[in-house]
Amino acid sequence: GAGVSQTPSNKVTEKGKYVELRCDPISGHTALYWYRQSLGQGPEFLIYFQGTGAADDSGLPNDRFFAVRPEGSVSTLKIQRTERGDSAVYLCASSLRTGLGELFFGEGSRLTVL
Amino acid sequence: SQQGEEDPQALSIQEGENATMNCSYKTSINNLQWYRQNSGRGLVHLILIRSNEREKHSGRLRVTLDTSKKSSSLLITASRAADTASYFCATGRNSGNTPLVFGKGTRLSVIA
């Protein structure tokens, strides 16, 4: 596609529920990143993929968070047993390769946990 | 954790004035990038400066980098109301393929 696409744009869920957030990167971009942004803060790194494999998942806050990218394109961020503190905007970005290049961001998925 | 620290946290200026935002970081870097974010939107890349560069220009943007002081500045000249946004610096570290680390941002308001 022309840009990074994220769905849903808005998700409201109840505490304890399971949530999936999807990211469709720019075609041909091998690197894909997930960040989380709370109000008034900068993006906080969660995980990034180079191809199908998670190259660095050190930013995932705990084992309730998991992400996959099975075919090296679309990625899904999965959050189990959601908590109110998980409420944030989840941003996805892609780049041609890791290391030096600029990131292209999607519009984000706003998650609200009631 | 966030490596970059932007200063000031918020800046309000009149249209036509210049806006200067600063970024300080802690570890050695390969490059430093500036991004812009309009309210409720994703981030948009503005400019990248490599660690062996000292200054870079793009349109009304000027970025400087001082690796000895671990700091960078973003200057927007002749600001416009449409420049109102949050601006973030992000650093790419030397050690291998590591993800960008973002600061907390400067919220710029340009008043028409």
PDB file of N, CA, C and O in Angstrom, chain A residues 7-72:
ATOM      1  N   THR A   7      -5.060  -1.115  11.947  1.00  0.00           N
ATOM      2  CA  THR A   7      -6.468  -1.318  12.309  1.00  0.00           C
ATOM      3  C   THR A   7      -6.559  -2.074  13.617  1.00  0.00           C
ATOM      4  O   THR A   7      -5.680  -2.911  13.923  1.00  0.00           O
ATOM      5  N   PRO A   8      -7.594  -1.807  14.438  1.00  0.00           N
ATOM      6  CA  PRO A   8      -8.545  -0.708  14.259  1.00  0.00           C
ATOM      7  C   PRO A   8      -7.915   0.619  14.626  1.00  0.00           C
ATOM      8  O   PRO A   8      -6.877   0.652  15.278  1.00  0.00           O
ATOM      9  N   SER A   9      -8.528   1.707  14.254  1.00  0.00           N
ATOM     10  CA  SER A   9      -7.994   3.014  14.642  1.00  0.00           C
ATOM     11  C   SER A   9      -8.339   3.304  16.105  1.00  0.00           C
ATOM     12  O   SER A   9      -7.616   4.015  16.790  1.00  0.00           O
ATOM     13  N   ASN A  10      -9.441   2.711  16.546  1.00  0.00           N
ATOM     14  CA  ASN A  10      -9.899   2.892  17.912  1.00  0.00           C
ATOM     15  C   ASN A  10     -10.427   1.573  18.452  1.00  0.00           C
ATOM     16  O   ASN A  10     -11.180   0.893  17.751  1.00  0.00           O
ATOM     17  N   LYS A  11     -10.035   1.239  19.668  1.00  0.00           N
ATOM     18  CA  LYS A  11     -10.526   0.009  20.269  1.00  0.00           C
ATOM     19  C   LYS A  11     -10.819   0.275  21.732  1.00  0.00           C
ATOM     20  O   LYS A  11      -9.930   0.719  22.476  1.00  0.00           O
ATOM     21  N   VAL A  12     -12.053   0.025  22.137  1.00  0.00           N
ATOM     22  CA  VAL A  12     -12.424   0.136  23.540  1.00  0.00           C
ATOM     23  C   VAL A  12     -12.739  -1.268  24.035  1.00  0.00           C
ATOM     24  O   VAL A  12     -13.521  -1.990  23.410  1.00  0.00           O
ATOM     25  N   THR A  13     -12.134  -1.671  25.124  1.00  0.00           N
ATOM     26  CA  THR A  13     -12.350  -3.005  25.642  1.00  0.00           C
ATOM     27  C   THR A  13     -12.454  -2.959  27.159  1.00  0.00           C
ATOM     28  O   THR A  13     -12.181  -1.925  27.780  1.00  0.00           O
ATOM     29  N   GLU A  14     -12.848  -4.068  27.727  1.00  0.00           N
ATOM     30  CA  GLU A  14     -12.956  -4.146  29.175  1.00  0.00           C
ATOM     31  C   GLU A  14     -11.736  -4.818  29.777  1.00  0.00           C
ATOM     32  O   GLU A  14     -11.121  -5.676  29.127  1.00  0.00           O
ATOM     33  N   LYS A  15     -11.436  -4.460  30.958  1.00  0.00           N
ATOM     34  CA  LYS A  15     -10.308  -5.062  31.690  1.00  0.00           C
ATOM     35  C   LYS A  15     -10.434  -6.580  31.655  1.00  0.00           C
ATOM     36  O   LYS A  15     -11.514  -7.136  31.863  1.00  0.00           O
ATOM     37  N   GLY A  16      -9.313  -7.241  31.330  1.00  0.00           N
ATOM     38  CA  GLY A  16      -9.292  -8.698  31.307  1.00  0.00           C
ATOM     39  C   GLY A  16      -9.498  -9.297  29.936  1.00  0.00           C
ATOM     40  O   GLY A  16      -9.258 -10.492  29.731  1.00  0.00           O
ATOM     41  N   LYS A  17      -9.933  -8.496  28.970  1.00  0.00           N
ATOM     42  CA  LYS A  17     -10.187  -9.016  27.626  1.00  0.00           C
ATOM     43  C   LYS A  17      -8.906  -9.123  26.809  1.00  0.00           C
ATOM     44  O   LYS A  17      -7.868  -8.548  27.135  1.00  0.00           O
ATOM     45  N   TYR A  18      -9.020  -9.857  25.703  1.00  0.00           N
ATOM     46  CA  TYR A  18      -7.908 -10.050  24.762  1.00  0.00           C
ATOM     47  C   TYR A  18      -8.083  -9.098  23.586  1.00  0.00           C
ATOM     48  O   TYR A  18      -9.193  -8.886  23.095  1.00  0.00           O
ATOM     49  N   VAL A  19      -6.976  -8.519  23.129  1.00  0.00           N
ATOM     50  CA  VAL A  19      -7.024  -7.543  22.044  1.00  0.00           C
ATOM     51  C   VAL A  19      -5.955  -7.858  20.999  1.00  0.00           C
ATOM     52  O   VAL A  19      -4.837  -8.281  21.345  1.00  0.00           O
ATOM     53  N   GLU A  20      -6.309  -7.660  19.746  1.00  0.00           N
ATOM     54  CA  GLU A  20      -5.344  -7.784  18.647  1.00  0.00           C
ATOM     55  C   GLU A  20      -5.324  -6.480  17.867  1.00  0.00           C
ATOM     56  O   GLU A  20      -6.375  -5.948  17.501  1.00  0.00           O
ATOM     57  N   LEU A  21      -4.125  -5.992  17.595  1.00  0.00           N
ATOM     58  CA  LEU A  21      -3.951  -4.797  16.785  1.00  0.00           C
ATOM     59  C   LEU A  21      -3.123  -5.168  15.562  1.00  0.00           C
ATOM     60  O   LEU A  21      -2.094  -5.843  15.684  1.00  0.00           O
ATOM     61  N   ARG A  22      -3.556  -4.689  14.419  1.00  0.00           N
ATOM     62  CA  ARG A  22      -2.932  -5.127  13.169  1.00  0.00           C
ATOM     63  C   ARG A  22      -2.176  -3.988  12.502  1.00  0.00           C
ATOM     64  O   ARG A  22      -2.599  -2.826  12.554  1.00  0.00           O
ATOM     65  N   CYS A  23      -1.064  -4.354  11.873  1.00  0.00           N
ATOM     66  CA  CYS A  23      -0.257  -3.379  11.128  1.00  0.00           C
ATOM     67  C   CYS A  23       0.094  -3.938   9.764  1.00  0.00           C
ATOM     68  O   CYS A  23       0.626  -5.051   9.658  1.00  0.00           O
ATOM     69  N   ASP A  24      -0.170  -3.148   8.741  1.00  0.00           N
ATOM     70  CA  ASP A  24       0.166  -3.516   7.367  1.00  0.00           C
ATOM     71  C   ASP A  24       1.237  -2.528   6.892  1.00  0.00           C
ATOM     72  O   ASP A  24       0.931  -1.357   6.640  1.00  0.00           O
ATOM     73  N   PRO A  25       2.492  -2.959   6.789  1.00  0.00           N
ATOM     74  CA  PRO A  25       3.569  -2.009   6.486  1.00  0.00           C
ATOM     75  C   PRO A  25       3.607  -1.639   5.008  1.00  0.00           C
ATOM     76  O   PRO A  25       2.868  -2.180   4.186  1.00  0.00           O
ATOM     77  N   ILE A  26       4.494  -0.729   4.682  1.00  0.00           N
ATOM     78  CA  ILE A  26       4.713  -0.371   3.287  1.00  0.00           C
ATOM     79  C   ILE A  26       5.321  -1.569   2.566  1.00  0.00           C
ATOM     80  O   ILE A  26       6.236  -2.231   3.093  1.00  0.00           O
ATOM     81  N   SER A  27       4.819  -1.846   1.381  1.00  0.00           N
ATOM     82  CA  SER A  27       5.284  -2.997   0.623  1.00  0.00           C
ATOM     83  C   SER A  27       6.791  -2.916   0.386  1.00  0.00           C
ATOM     84  O   SER A  27       7.321  -1.882  -0.023  1.00  0.00           O
ATOM     85  N   GLY A  28       7.475  -4.022   0.678  1.00  0.00           N
ATOM     86  CA  GLY A  28       8.916  -4.067   0.460  1.00  0.00           C
ATOM     87  C   GLY A  28       9.749  -3.679   1.670  1.00  0.00           C
ATOM     88  O   GLY A  28      10.966  -3.874   1.683  1.00  0.00           O
ATOM     89  N   HIS A  29       9.111  -3.128   2.694  1.00  0.00           N
ATOM     90  CA  HIS A  29       9.841  -2.776   3.911  1.00  0.00           C
ATOM     91  C   HIS A  29      10.053  -4.031   4.745  1.00  0.00           C
ATOM     92  O   HIS A  29       9.101  -4.698   5.148  1.00  0.00           O
ATOM     93  N   THR A  30      11.316  -4.331   5.025  1.00  0.00           N
ATOM     94  CA  THR A  30      11.600  -5.560   5.752  1.00  0.00           C
ATOM     95  C   THR A  30      11.550  -5.381   7.261  1.00  0.00           C
ATOM     96  O   THR A  30      11.354  -6.331   7.993  1.00  0.00           O
ATOM     97  N   ALA A  31      11.761  -4.163   7.719  1.00  0.00           N
ATOM     98  CA  ALA A  31      11.764  -3.900   9.164  1.00  0.00           C
ATOM     99  C   ALA A  31      10.418  -3.328   9.592  1.00  0.00           C
ATOM    100  O   ALA A  31       9.855  -2.455   8.927  1.00  0.00           O
ATOM    101  N   LEU A  32       9.901  -3.847  10.699  1.00  0.00           N
ATOM    102  CA  LEU A  32       8.618  -3.388  11.232  1.00  0.00           C
ATOM    103  C   LEU A  32       8.760  -3.195  12.729  1.00  0.00           C
ATOM    104  O   LEU A  32       9.340  -4.038  13.416  1.00  0.00           O
ATOM    105  N   TYR A  33       8.222  -2.085  13.235  1.00  0.00           N
ATOM    106  CA  TYR A  33       8.388  -1.698  14.628  1.00  0.00           C
ATOM    107  C   TYR A  33       7.029  -1.444  15.279  1.00  0.00           C
ATOM    108  O   TYR A  33       6.126  -0.900  14.651  1.00  0.00           O
ATOM    109  N   TRP A  34       6.934  -1.792  16.546  1.00  0.00           N
ATOM    110  CA  TRP A  34       5.787  -1.397  17.363  1.00  0.00           C
ATOM    111  C   TRP A  34       6.275  -0.475  18.480  1.00  0.00           C
ATOM    112  O   TRP A  34       7.266  -0.776  19.168  1.00  0.00           O
ATOM    113  N   TYR A  35       5.569   0.626  18.624  1.00  0.00           N
ATOM    114  CA  TYR A  35       5.815   1.566  19.719  1.00  0.00           C
ATOM    115  C   TYR A  35       4.499   1.807  20.443  1.00  0.00           C
ATOM    116  O   TYR A  35       3.413   1.615  19.887  1.00  0.00           O
ATOM    117  N   ARG A  36       4.600   2.276  21.668  1.00  0.00           N
ATOM    118  CA  ARG A  36       3.423   2.651  22.445  1.00  0.00           C
ATOM    119  C   ARG A  36       3.611   4.088  22.902  1.00  0.00           C
ATOM    120  O   ARG A  36       4.708   4.470  23.335  1.00  0.00           O
ATOM    121  N   GLN A  37       2.543   4.871  22.801  1.00  0.00           N
ATOM    122  CA  GLN A  37       2.644   6.278  23.174  1.00  0.00           C
ATOM    123  C   GLN A  37       1.524   6.650  24.133  1.00  0.00           C
ATOM    124  O   GLN A  37       0.344   6.540  23.784  1.00  0.00           O
ATOM    125  N   SER A  38       1.907   7.101  25.304  1.00  0.00           N
ATOM    126  CA  SER A  38       0.927   7.602  26.264  1.00  0.00           C
ATOM    127  C   SER A  38       0.795   9.110  26.089  1.00  0.00           C
ATOM    128  O   SER A  38       1.667   9.761  25.497  1.00  0.00           O
ATOM    129  N   LEU A  39      -0.264   9.669  26.615  1.00  0.00           N
ATOM    130  CA  LEU A  39      -0.570  11.085  26.427  1.00  0.00           C
ATOM    131  C   LEU A  39       0.578  11.963  26.927  1.00  0.00           C
ATOM    132  O   LEU A  39       1.060  11.811  28.052  1.00  0.00           O
ATOM    133  N   GLY A  40       1.047  12.840  26.062  1.00  0.00           N
ATOM    134  CA  GLY A  40       2.096  13.772  26.451  1.00  0.00           C
ATOM    135  C   GLY A  40       3.501  13.199  26.480  1.00  0.00           C
ATOM    136  O   GLY A  40       4.446  13.868  26.893  1.00  0.00           O
ATOM    137  N   GLN A  41       3.626  11.947  26.026  1.00  0.00           N
ATOM    138  CA  GLN A  41       4.937  11.298  26.034  1.00  0.00           C
ATOM    139  C   GLN A  41       5.389  10.990  24.611  1.00  0.00           C
ATOM    140  O   GLN A  41       4.604  11.039  23.667  1.00  0.00           O
ATOM    141  N   GLY A  42       6.656  10.640  24.481  1.00  0.00           N
ATOM    142  CA  GLY A  42       7.153  10.201  23.195  1.00  0.00           C
ATOM    143  C   GLY A  42       6.879   8.723  22.995  1.00  0.00           C
ATOM    144  O   GLY A  42       6.514   8.019  23.942  1.00  0.00           O
ATOM    145  N   PRO A  43       7.033   8.233  21.780  1.00  0.00           N
ATOM    146  CA  PRO A  43       6.831   6.803  21.530  1.00  0.00           C
ATOM    147  C   PRO A  43       7.836   5.964  22.317  1.00  0.00           C
ATOM    148  O   PRO A  43       9.022   6.290  22.362  1.00  0.00           O
ATOM    149  N   GLU A  44       7.339   4.891  22.895  1.00  0.00           N
ATOM    150  CA  GLU A  44       8.162   3.970  23.679  1.00  0.00           C
ATOM    151  C   GLU A  44       8.280   2.662  22.908  1.00  0.00           C
ATOM    152  O   GLU A  44       7.270   2.048  22.557  1.00  0.00           O
ATOM    153  N   PHE A  45       9.494   2.229  22.658  1.00  0.00           N
ATOM    154  CA  PHE A  45       9.740   1.032  21.858  1.00  0.00           C
ATOM    155  C   PHE A  45       9.192  -0.220  22.534  1.00  0.00           C
ATOM    156  O   PHE A  45       9.355  -0.416  23.738  1.00  0.00           O
ATOM    157  N   LEU A  46       8.557  -1.076  21.749  1.00  0.00           N
ATOM    158  CA  LEU A  46       8.065  -2.367  22.246  1.00  0.00           C
ATOM    159  C   LEU A  46       8.843  -3.527  21.629  1.00  0.00           C
ATOM    160  O   LEU A  46       9.458  -4.324  22.332  1.00  0.00           O
ATOM    161  N   ILE A  47       8.809  -3.632  20.287  1.00  0.00           N
ATOM    162  CA  ILE A  47       9.392  -4.780  19.603  1.00  0.00           C
ATOM    163  C   ILE A  47       9.644  -4.410  18.160  1.00  0.00           C
ATOM    164  O   ILE A  47       8.948  -3.545  17.604  1.00  0.00           O
ATOM    165  N   TYR A  48      10.673  -5.037  17.546  1.00  0.00           N
ATOM    166  CA  TYR A  48      10.786  -4.860  16.112  1.00  0.00           C
ATOM    167  C   TYR A  48      11.156  -6.164  15.432  1.00  0.00           C
ATOM    168  O   TYR A  48      11.759  -7.055  16.015  1.00  0.00           O
ATOM    169  N   PHE A  49      10.738  -6.264  14.180  1.00  0.00           N
ATOM    170  CA  PHE A  49      10.940  -7.445  13.340  1.00  0.00           C
ATOM    171  C   PHE A  49      11.843  -7.091  12.168  1.00  0.00           C
ATOM    172  O   PHE A  49      11.729  -6.029  11.575  1.00  0.00           O
ATOM    173  N   GLN A  50      12.712  -8.005  11.870  1.00  0.00           N
ATOM    174  CA  GLN A  50      13.454  -7.960  10.617  1.00  0.00           C
ATOM    175  C   GLN A  50      12.989  -9.199   9.852  1.00  0.00           C
ATOM    176  O   GLN A  50      13.359 -10.321  10.209  1.00  0.00           O
ATOM    177  N   GLY A  51      12.184  -8.992   8.833  1.00  0.00           N
ATOM    178  CA  GLY A  51      11.564 -10.131   8.172  1.00  0.00           C
ATOM    179  C   GLY A  51      10.515 -10.746   9.082  1.00  0.00           C
ATOM    180  O   GLY A  51       9.686 -10.052   9.660  1.00  0.00           O
ATOM    181  N   THR A  52      10.564 -12.062   9.240  1.00  0.00           N
ATOM    182  CA  THR A  52       9.568 -12.764  10.048  1.00  0.00           C
ATOM    183  C   THR A  52       9.942 -12.845  11.514  1.00  0.00           C
ATOM    184  O   THR A  52       9.080 -13.085  12.358  1.00  0.00           O
ATOM    185  N   GLY A  53      11.215 -12.677  11.816  1.00  0.00           N
ATOM    186  CA  GLY A  53      11.667 -12.887  13.185  1.00  0.00           C
ATOM    187  C   GLY A  53      11.711 -11.620  14.013  1.00  0.00           C
ATOM    188  O   GLY A  53      12.025 -10.542  13.510  1.00  0.00           O
ATOM    189  N   ALA A  54      11.408 -11.767  15.301  1.00  0.00           N
ATOM    190  CA  ALA A  54      11.518 -10.643  16.224  1.00  0.00           C
ATOM    191  C   ALA A  54      12.990 -10.434  16.549  1.00  0.00           C
ATOM    192  O   ALA A  54      13.603 -11.250  17.231  1.00  0.00           O
ATOM    193  N   ALA A  55      13.552  -9.324  16.058  1.00  0.00           N
ATOM    194  CA  ALA A  55      14.973  -9.065  16.261  1.00  0.00           C
ATOM    195  C   ALA A  55      15.255  -8.503  17.647  1.00  0.00           C
ATOM    196  O   ALA A  55      16.345  -8.668  18.180  1.00  0.00           O
ATOM    197  N   ASP A  56      14.270  -7.827  18.220  1.00  0.00           N
ATOM    198  CA  ASP A  56      14.448  -7.223  19.535  1.00  0.00           C
ATOM    199  C   ASP A  56      13.076  -7.048  20.151  1.00  0.00           C
ATOM    200  O   ASP A  56      12.269  -6.279  19.635  1.00  0.00           O
ATOM    201  N   ASP A  57      12.805  -7.786  21.225  1.00  0.00           N
ATOM    202  CA  ASP A  57      11.509  -7.652  21.903  1.00  0.00           C
ATOM    203  C   ASP A  57      11.700  -7.142  23.323  1.00  0.00           C
ATOM    204  O   ASP A  57      10.844  -7.350  24.196  1.00  0.00           O
ATOM    205  N   SER A  58      12.795  -6.449  23.549  1.00  0.00           N
ATOM    206  CA  SER A  58      13.152  -6.031  24.904  1.00  0.00           C
ATOM    207  C   SER A  58      12.215  -4.978  25.483  1.00  0.00           C
ATOM    208  O   SER A  58      12.200  -4.762  26.692  1.00  0.00           O
ATOM    209  N   GLY A  59      11.425  -4.337  24.620  1.00  0.00           N
ATOM    210  CA  GLY A  59      10.522  -3.306  25.108  1.00  0.00           C
ATOM    211  C   GLY A  59       9.150  -3.807  25.526  1.00  0.00           C
ATOM    212  O   GLY A  59       8.373  -3.049  26.117  1.00  0.00           O
ATOM    213  N   LEU A  60       8.849  -5.064  25.258  1.00  0.00           N
ATOM    214  CA  LEU A  60       7.550  -5.600  25.675  1.00  0.00           C
ATOM    215  C   LEU A  60       7.480  -5.567  27.207  1.00  0.00           C
ATOM    216  O   LEU A  60       8.355  -6.108  27.875  1.00  0.00           O
ATOM    217  N   PRO A  61       6.438  -4.961  27.769  1.00  0.00           N
ATOM    218  CA  PRO A  61       6.416  -4.740  29.222  1.00  0.00           C
ATOM    219  C   PRO A  61       6.290  -6.006  30.049  1.00  0.00           C
ATOM    220  O   PRO A  61       6.814  -6.056  31.164  1.00  0.00           O
ATOM    221  N   ASN A  62       5.620  -7.015  29.546  1.00  0.00           N
ATOM    222  CA  ASN A  62       5.470  -8.275  30.290  1.00  0.00           C
ATOM    223  C   ASN A  62       4.956  -9.344  29.331  1.00  0.00           C
ATOM    224  O   ASN A  62       4.766  -9.071  28.134  1.00  0.00           O
ATOM    225  N   ASP A  63       4.739 -10.550  29.855  1.00  0.00           N
ATOM    226  CA  ASP A  63       4.372 -11.660  28.968  1.00  0.00           C
ATOM    227  C   ASP A  63       2.919 -11.619  28.519  1.00  0.00           C
ATOM    228  O   ASP A  63       2.460 -12.534  27.822  1.00  0.00           O
ATOM    229  N   ARG A  64       2.174 -10.597  28.870  1.00  0.00           N
ATOM    230  CA  ARG A  64       0.814 -10.461  28.331  1.00  0.00           C
ATOM    231  C   ARG A  64       0.869  -9.910  26.899  1.00  0.00           C
ATOM    232  O   ARG A  64      -0.121  -9.968  26.171  1.00  0.00           O
ATOM    233  N   PHE A  65       2.018  -9.357  26.542  1.00  0.00           N
ATOM    234  CA  PHE A  65       2.176  -8.753  25.222  1.00  0.00           C
ATOM    235  C   PHE A  65       2.962  -9.708  24.316  1.00  0.00           C
ATOM    236  O   PHE A  65       3.999 -10.248  24.716  1.00  0.00           O
ATOM    237  N   PHE A  66       2.473  -9.851  23.096  1.00  0.00           N
ATOM    238  CA  PHE A  66       3.128 -10.726  22.134  1.00  0.00           C
ATOM    239  C   PHE A  66       2.859 -10.186  20.743  1.00  0.00           C
ATOM    240  O   PHE A  66       1.815  -9.571  20.499  1.00  0.00           O
ATOM    241  N   ALA A  67       3.813 -10.345  19.837  1.00  0.00           N
ATOM    242  CA  ALA A  67       3.601  -9.893  18.460  1.00  0.00           C
ATOM    243  C   ALA A  67       4.130 -10.922  17.499  1.00  0.00           C
ATOM    244  O   ALA A  67       5.089 -11.642  17.804  1.00  0.00           O
ATOM    245  N   VAL A  68       3.485 -10.993  16.344  1.00  0.00           N
ATOM    246  CA  VAL A  68       3.898 -11.942  15.306  1.00  0.00           C
ATOM    247  C   VAL A  68       3.942 -11.238  13.964  1.00  0.00           C
ATOM    248  O   VAL A  68       3.271 -10.224  13.743  1.00  0.00           O
ATOM    249  N   ARG A  69       4.714 -11.845  13.068  1.00  0.00           N
ATOM    250  CA  ARG A  69       4.785 -11.352  11.682  1.00  0.00           C
ATOM    251  C   ARG A  69       5.081 -12.575  10.804  1.00  0.00           C
ATOM    252  O   ARG A  69       6.175 -12.721  10.265  1.00  0.00           O
ATOM    253  N   PRO A  70       4.131 -13.480  10.690  1.00  0.00           N
ATOM    254  CA  PRO A  70       4.370 -14.828  10.135  1.00  0.00           C
ATOM    255  C   PRO A  70       4.889 -14.873   8.706  1.00  0.00           C
ATOM    256  O   PRO A  70       5.632 -15.789   8.364  1.00  0.00           O
ATOM    257  N   GLU A  71       4.511 -13.913   7.870  1.00  0.00           N
ATOM    258  CA  GLU A  71       4.941 -13.962   6.480  1.00  0.00           C
ATOM    259  C   GLU A  71       5.845 -12.798   6.121  1.00  0.00           C
ATOM    260  O   GLU A  71       6.086 -12.541   4.937  1.00  0.00           O
ATOM    261  N   GLY A  72       6.329 -12.094   7.129  1.00  0.00           N
ATOM    262  CA  GLY A  72       7.263 -11.011   6.883  1.00  0.00           C
ATOM    263  C   GLY A  72       6.624  -9.747   6.358  1.00  0.00           C
ATOM    264  O   GLY A  72       7.339  -8.840   5.910  1.00  0.00           O
TER     265      GLY A  72
END
